[in-house]
Coordinates of C-alpha atoms in Angstrom, one line a residue:
M110 CA 25.8 -8.7 33.4
N111 CA 26.5 -9.4 29.3
I112 CA 24.2 -7.5 27.5
I113 CA 24.1 -9.7 24.4
D114 CA 24.0 -12.8 26.5
E115 CA 20.6 -10.8 28.4
I116 CA 19.1 -10.6 24.5
R117 CA 19.8 -13.7 23.4
K118 CA 18.2 -15.5 26.2
V119 CA 14.5 -13.3 26.5
L120 CA 14.5 -14.1 22.3
D121 CA 15.0 -17.8 23.3
I122 CA 12.0 -17.3 25.8
E123 CA 9.6 -16.0 22.6
V124 CA 10.6 -18.2 20.4
E125 CA 9.7 -20.9 22.9
A126 CA 6.2 -18.9 23.7
L127 CA 6.1 -19.2 19.9
N128 CA 6.7 -22.7 19.2
A129 CA 4.3 -23.3 22.3
V130 CA 1.5 -21.4 20.7
R131 CA 2.1 -23.5 17.4
E132 CA 2.0 -27.3 19.3
H133 CA -1.1 -26.3 20.6
L134 CA -3.3 -25.3 17.8
T135 CA -6.9 -26.2 18.3
E136 CA -10.1 -26.2 15.8
D137 CA -10.9 -23.1 18.0
Y138 CA -8.4 -20.8 15.5
T139 CA -10.1 -22.4 12.6
A140 CA -13.7 -21.4 14.3
A141 CA -11.8 -18.3 15.2
V142 CA -11.1 -17.3 11.8
E143 CA -14.4 -18.9 10.0
M144 CA -16.8 -16.8 12.1
I145 CA -14.6 -13.4 11.0
A146 CA -14.5 -14.2 7.7
A147 CA -18.5 -15.2 7.5
C148 CA -18.5 -11.6 9.0
E149 CA -21.2 -9.1 7.4
G150 CA -19.5 -6.3 9.3
Q151 CA -16.0 -5.5 11.1
V152 CA -14.4 -6.7 13.4
V153 CA -13.6 -5.1 16.7
V154 CA -10.6 -6.0 18.4
T155 CA -10.7 -4.4 22.2
G156 CA -8.3 -4.6 24.9
I157 CA -6.5 -2.7 27.2
G158 CA -2.9 -2.0 28.8
K159 CA -0.3 -3.5 26.8
S160 CA -2.9 -5.9 25.7
G161 CA -5.1 -3.1 23.8
I162 CA -1.8 -1.9 22.3
I163 CA -1.5 -5.1 20.3
A164 CA -5.3 -5.3 19.3
Q165 CA -4.3 -1.9 18.0
K166 CA -1.8 -3.5 15.4
I167 CA -4.3 -6.9 15.3
A168 CA -7.4 -4.4 13.8
A169 CA -4.4 -2.2 11.9
T170 CA -2.8 -5.4 9.8
L171 CA -6.4 -6.7 9.4
R172 CA -7.3 -3.7 7.6
S173 CA -4.9 -3.9 5.9
T174 CA -5.1 -7.0 4.3
G175 CA -8.8 -6.9 3.4
T176 CA -10.8 -7.5 6.2
P177 CA -13.0 -4.9 7.9
A178 CA -11.9 -4.1 11.8
V179 CA -11.2 -1.4 13.8
F180 CA -9.9 -1.0 17.6
L181 CA -12.0 -0.3 20.6
H182 CA -10.5 0.7 23.9
A183 CA -11.8 -0.8 26.6
A184 CA -12.5 2.0 29.0
E185 CA -13.2 4.0 25.9
A186 CA -16.0 1.6 25.0
L187 CA -17.6 2.6 28.5
H188 CA -17.8 6.5 28.3
G189 CA -19.8 6.3 24.9
D190 CA -17.6 4.6 22.2
L191 CA -19.7 1.0 22.6
G192 CA -21.3 2.5 19.3
V193 CA -19.4 1.9 17.0
V194 CA -20.3 -2.0 17.8
R195 CA -23.3 -2.7 15.1
S196 CA -25.2 -6.4 16.1
N197 CA -23.4 -7.8 12.6
D198 CA -20.5 -7.0 14.2
V199 CA -17.8 -9.8 15.4
V200 CA -15.6 -8.7 19.0
L201 CA -12.4 -10.6 19.1
A202 CA -10.7 -9.5 22.5
V203 CA -7.2 -9.6 24.0
G204 CA -5.8 -10.2 27.6
K205 CA -3.4 -12.0 28.9
T206 CA -4.7 -13.0 32.1
G207 CA -8.5 -12.2 30.9
E208 CA -9.1 -10.4 34.2
S209 CA -9.0 -6.6 33.8
T210 CA -12.0 -5.2 35.1
E211 CA -13.0 -2.5 31.8
L212 CA -12.2 -5.5 29.5
N213 CA -14.5 -7.9 31.1
D214 CA -17.1 -4.9 31.5
L215 CA -17.2 -4.2 28.1
L216 CA -17.4 -8.0 27.5
R217 CA -20.5 -8.6 29.6
V218 CA -22.4 -5.9 28.2
L219 CA -22.2 -7.0 24.3
K220 CA -22.8 -10.9 26.0
K221 CA -26.4 -9.0 26.4
S222 CA -26.2 -7.6 23.1
D223 CA -25.7 -11.3 21.0
V224 CA -22.7 -10.2 19.3
P225 CA -19.9 -13.2 19.0
I226 CA -17.1 -12.5 21.5
I227 CA -13.8 -14.6 20.7
A228 CA -11.2 -14.6 23.6
L229 CA -7.7 -14.6 23.0
T230 CA -5.6 -15.1 26.5
S231 CA -3.0 -17.0 28.0
N232 CA -5.7 -17.5 31.0
P233 CA -8.7 -20.4 29.5
S234 CA -9.7 -20.7 32.7
S235 CA -10.6 -16.7 33.1
S236 CA -13.5 -14.4 33.6
M237 CA -13.0 -13.2 30.1
A238 CA -12.4 -16.8 28.7
A239 CA -16.3 -17.8 30.0
L240 CA -17.7 -14.6 28.7
A241 CA -16.4 -15.7 25.2
D242 CA -17.7 -17.7 22.0
I243 CA -14.4 -18.8 21.3
V244 CA -11.5 -19.2 23.3
L245 CA -8.2 -19.0 21.7
D246 CA -5.5 -20.7 24.6
L247 CA -1.7 -18.9 23.7
K248 CA -0.3 -21.8 25.7
V249 CA 2.7 -19.3 26.5
P250 CA 4.7 -21.3 29.1
R251 CA 6.3 -17.8 30.7
E252 CA 7.4 -14.3 30.2
A253 CA 10.6 -13.3 28.8
C254 CA 10.1 -10.9 32.2
P255 CA 12.6 -11.7 35.2
L256 CA 10.3 -11.5 37.4
N257 CA 7.9 -13.2 34.8
L258 CA 4.9 -10.2 35.3
A259 CA 5.9 -7.7 32.6
P260 CA 3.6 -9.0 29.6
T261 CA 6.3 -9.7 26.9
S262 CA 6.1 -13.7 25.7
S263 CA 1.9 -12.9 25.7
T264 CA 1.9 -10.0 23.3
T265 CA 4.6 -11.7 21.0
A266 CA 2.6 -14.4 21.3
S267 CA -1.2 -12.5 20.7
L268 CA 0.7 -9.8 18.0
A269 CA 1.8 -13.4 15.9
V270 CA -1.6 -14.5 16.2
G271 CA -3.4 -11.9 14.9
D272 CA -0.8 -11.6 12.0
A273 CA -1.6 -15.7 11.4
I274 CA -5.4 -14.5 11.3
A275 CA -4.7 -11.7 8.9
V276 CA -3.4 -14.3 6.7
A277 CA -5.5 -17.5 6.4
L278 CA -8.1 -14.9 6.1
M279 CA -6.3 -13.2 2.9
K280 CA -6.4 -16.5 2.0
M281 CA -9.6 -17.3 2.1
K282 CA -10.6 -13.8 0.7
D283 CA -8.5 -15.0 -2.0
V284 CA -6.9 -11.5 -1.3
S285 CA -4.7 -10.4 -4.5
A286 CA -1.7 -7.8 -4.5
E287 CA -4.0 -5.3 -6.7
D288 CA -6.4 -5.4 -4.0
F289 CA -3.7 -5.0 -1.5
A290 CA -3.1 -2.3 -3.0
K291 CA -5.8 -0.7 -3.0
H292 CA -5.8 -0.6 0.9
H293 CA -2.3 0.7 0.2
P294 CA -3.0 3.5 -2.4
G295 CA 0.1 5.5 -0.8
G296 CA 2.8 3.1 -0.7
Q297 CA 5.4 1.8 -3.3
L298 CA 2.9 -1.2 -4.0
G299 CA 0.3 0.4 -3.8
K300 CA 1.4 3.8 -6.9
R301 CA 3.2 0.7 -8.7
L302 CA -0.1 -1.0 -9.2
L303 CA -2.4 1.5 -9.1
L304 CA -0.7 4.8 -11.1
T305 CA -1.3 4.5 -15.0
V306 CA 0.4 6.6 -17.4
K307 CA -2.6 9.3 -17.6
D308 CA -2.5 10.1 -13.8
L309 CA 1.3 11.5 -14.6
M310 CA 1.6 13.0 -17.6
H311 CA 1.4 16.2 -18.6
K312 CA -2.1 16.9 -20.0
D313 CA -4.3 19.7 -21.4
E314 CA -3.5 23.1 -21.1
H315 CA 0.3 21.2 -19.7
N316 CA 0.7 19.2 -22.5
P317 CA 3.3 21.0 -25.1
V318 CA 2.2 20.2 -28.6
V319 CA 2.4 22.4 -31.5
P320 CA 0.6 22.0 -35.1
R321 CA 3.7 20.5 -37.4
D322 CA 3.0 23.8 -39.9
R323 CA 4.0 26.0 -36.8
S324 CA 7.2 28.2 -37.6
V325 CA 10.1 26.8 -35.4
R326 CA 10.4 29.9 -34.3
K327 CA 7.6 30.0 -31.9
M328 CA 7.7 25.9 -31.8
L329 CA 10.9 26.9 -29.8
V330 CA 8.9 29.6 -27.7
Q331 CA 7.0 27.1 -27.1
I332 CA 9.5 24.0 -25.8
T333 CA 11.1 26.5 -23.6
A334 CA 7.3 27.4 -22.5
F335 CA 6.5 23.5 -21.0
R336 CA 9.9 23.3 -19.6
V337 CA 9.4 18.9 -19.8
G338 CA 12.1 19.5 -22.8
A339 CA 10.2 18.1 -25.7
V340 CA 7.2 19.0 -27.7
S341 CA 4.6 16.8 -29.6
V342 CA 3.9 17.9 -33.2
V343 CA 0.5 16.8 -34.2
D344 CA -1.5 17.0 -37.9
D345 CA -4.7 19.7 -37.8
A346 CA -6.7 16.5 -36.3
G347 CA -4.1 16.1 -33.0
K348 CA -2.7 12.9 -34.4
L349 CA 0.9 12.9 -33.6
C350 CA 3.3 13.0 -36.3
G351 CA 6.5 13.4 -34.6
L352 CA 8.5 14.6 -31.2
V353 CA 11.2 17.5 -31.4
T354 CA 13.8 17.1 -28.1
D355 CA 16.1 19.1 -26.7
Y356 CA 18.7 16.9 -28.4
D357 CA 17.0 17.2 -32.6
I358 CA 17.6 21.2 -31.0
R359 CA 21.3 21.0 -30.2
R360 CA 21.5 18.9 -33.3
A361 CA 20.2 21.6 -35.8
L362 CA 22.1 23.9 -34.3
E363 CA 25.1 22.0 -35.2
S364 CA 24.1 21.8 -38.9
D365 CA 25.2 24.3 -41.3
R366 CA 21.6 25.4 -41.9
N367 CA 20.3 28.7 -39.8
I368 CA 17.6 26.8 -37.8
L369 CA 15.2 29.5 -38.0
D370 CA 15.4 28.3 -41.6
M371 CA 13.8 25.0 -41.2
T372 CA 11.0 23.4 -40.5
I373 CA 9.4 21.7 -37.9
P374 CA 9.1 18.1 -39.9
E375 CA 13.1 18.7 -41.2
M376 CA 13.7 19.2 -37.2
M377 CA 11.5 16.1 -35.7
N378 CA 12.1 12.6 -35.2
P379 CA 9.2 11.4 -37.6
S380 CA 8.8 8.4 -35.5
P381 CA 9.3 8.0 -31.4
E382 CA 8.3 5.7 -29.8
T383 CA 5.2 6.4 -28.0
I384 CA 3.0 5.1 -24.8
L385 CA -0.9 4.9 -24.3
E386 CA -1.8 6.7 -21.7
D387 CA -3.7 3.8 -20.2
T388 CA -0.4 2.2 -19.0
P389 CA 0.4 1.3 -16.1
A390 CA 2.7 3.7 -14.5
V391 CA 5.2 1.5 -13.4
Q392 CA 6.3 0.3 -17.3
A393 CA 6.5 3.1 -18.4
L394 CA 9.0 3.9 -16.3
E395 CA 11.0 0.3 -17.1
R396 CA 10.5 1.3 -20.8
M397 CA 12.1 4.5 -20.0
R398 CA 15.4 3.4 -18.0
H399 CA 16.0 0.2 -20.4
K400 CA 19.9 -0.1 -20.6
D401 CA 19.3 -0.4 -24.2
K402 CA 17.5 2.5 -25.1
P403 CA 17.3 4.9 -22.6
T404 CA 15.0 8.1 -22.7
A405 CA 13.3 11.0 -20.8
V406 CA 10.5 11.5 -22.6
L407 CA 7.5 9.8 -23.9
P408 CA 4.6 11.4 -26.0
V409 CA 1.1 9.7 -25.0
V410 CA -1.2 8.9 -27.0
D411 CA -4.6 7.5 -27.0
G412 CA -5.8 4.7 -29.2
D413 CA -6.3 7.0 -32.4
N414 CA -2.9 8.4 -31.9
V415 CA -4.1 11.4 -30.8
A416 CA -1.6 13.0 -28.7
V417 CA -3.3 13.6 -25.2
G418 CA 0.0 14.3 -23.2
M419 CA 3.6 13.9 -22.7
L420 CA 5.5 11.9 -20.1
H421 CA 8.8 12.9 -18.2
V422 CA 10.9 10.3 -16.2
H423 CA 10.7 12.8 -13.5
D424 CA 8.0 12.6 -13.1
L425 CA 7.6 9.0 -12.4
I426 CA 10.4 9.2 -10.1
A427 CA 9.0 11.4 -8.0
A428 CA 5.3 9.9 -7.7
G429 CA 7.8 7.3 -5.4
L430 CA 7.7 4.6 -8.3

């Protein structure tokens, strides 16, 4: 047996299945998407066996793209989990043959409660299809399994249709990248869109600031204690009037003067680059890594130029940006 040829053959059969689904789309698909879009509750996606696993993925995709959804195991539903279904929900049942006993028993109970049911199946003449308000016929010609038994092409088609429904709903609801990020705050996209400088900066008691009339000796103690590599120099009102970094200290040490005889204003950069606290963190990272003028630290100010924090590039990288 040539393994590559066998893999290619399976992929060809599954592509064939997807093309068959695509060529036999009916207005039932439109009705299903519109029913879900109008749903005031959640989409309860259910199934059992391999179809149950696909149902879990469809529910997860719907949730992550802005449509409230939950997976309900057909067998567990009959033993207490049915309580998750409410009268304003829509049920999406996934089953290849449409003859799974547990799934159909569940749908019969739901039918009595007038909960709308959408069936996703390869058998539009099945008992499951008869219980549904809308039937999405997959029209899968054959399974990729050499015995034409194991759910392969049919589960691929079900998964693809679930993705297509989720994407269609996204477009109907005009889901933006910011909306998507709210459902993925732990992912890179969520962090890039949601995190601001204020979320990551050193602030409050961790904000390295020093009054401009403080001695250089005390300033050195301050900059060492915070371990940021810089300290904001402020006036009596807390407004930024300069910045001292490790570079400024090294430059002072290389001069002919005794560093402890100097004043902070003589050592500081009086016009440092700053950043506002409500700036998106990803924009701060772009500024700090700019090829023409990279910097490791940026003093953070509010609208009144008060030094409210210090941002270090390592904080941005550690946040996963």
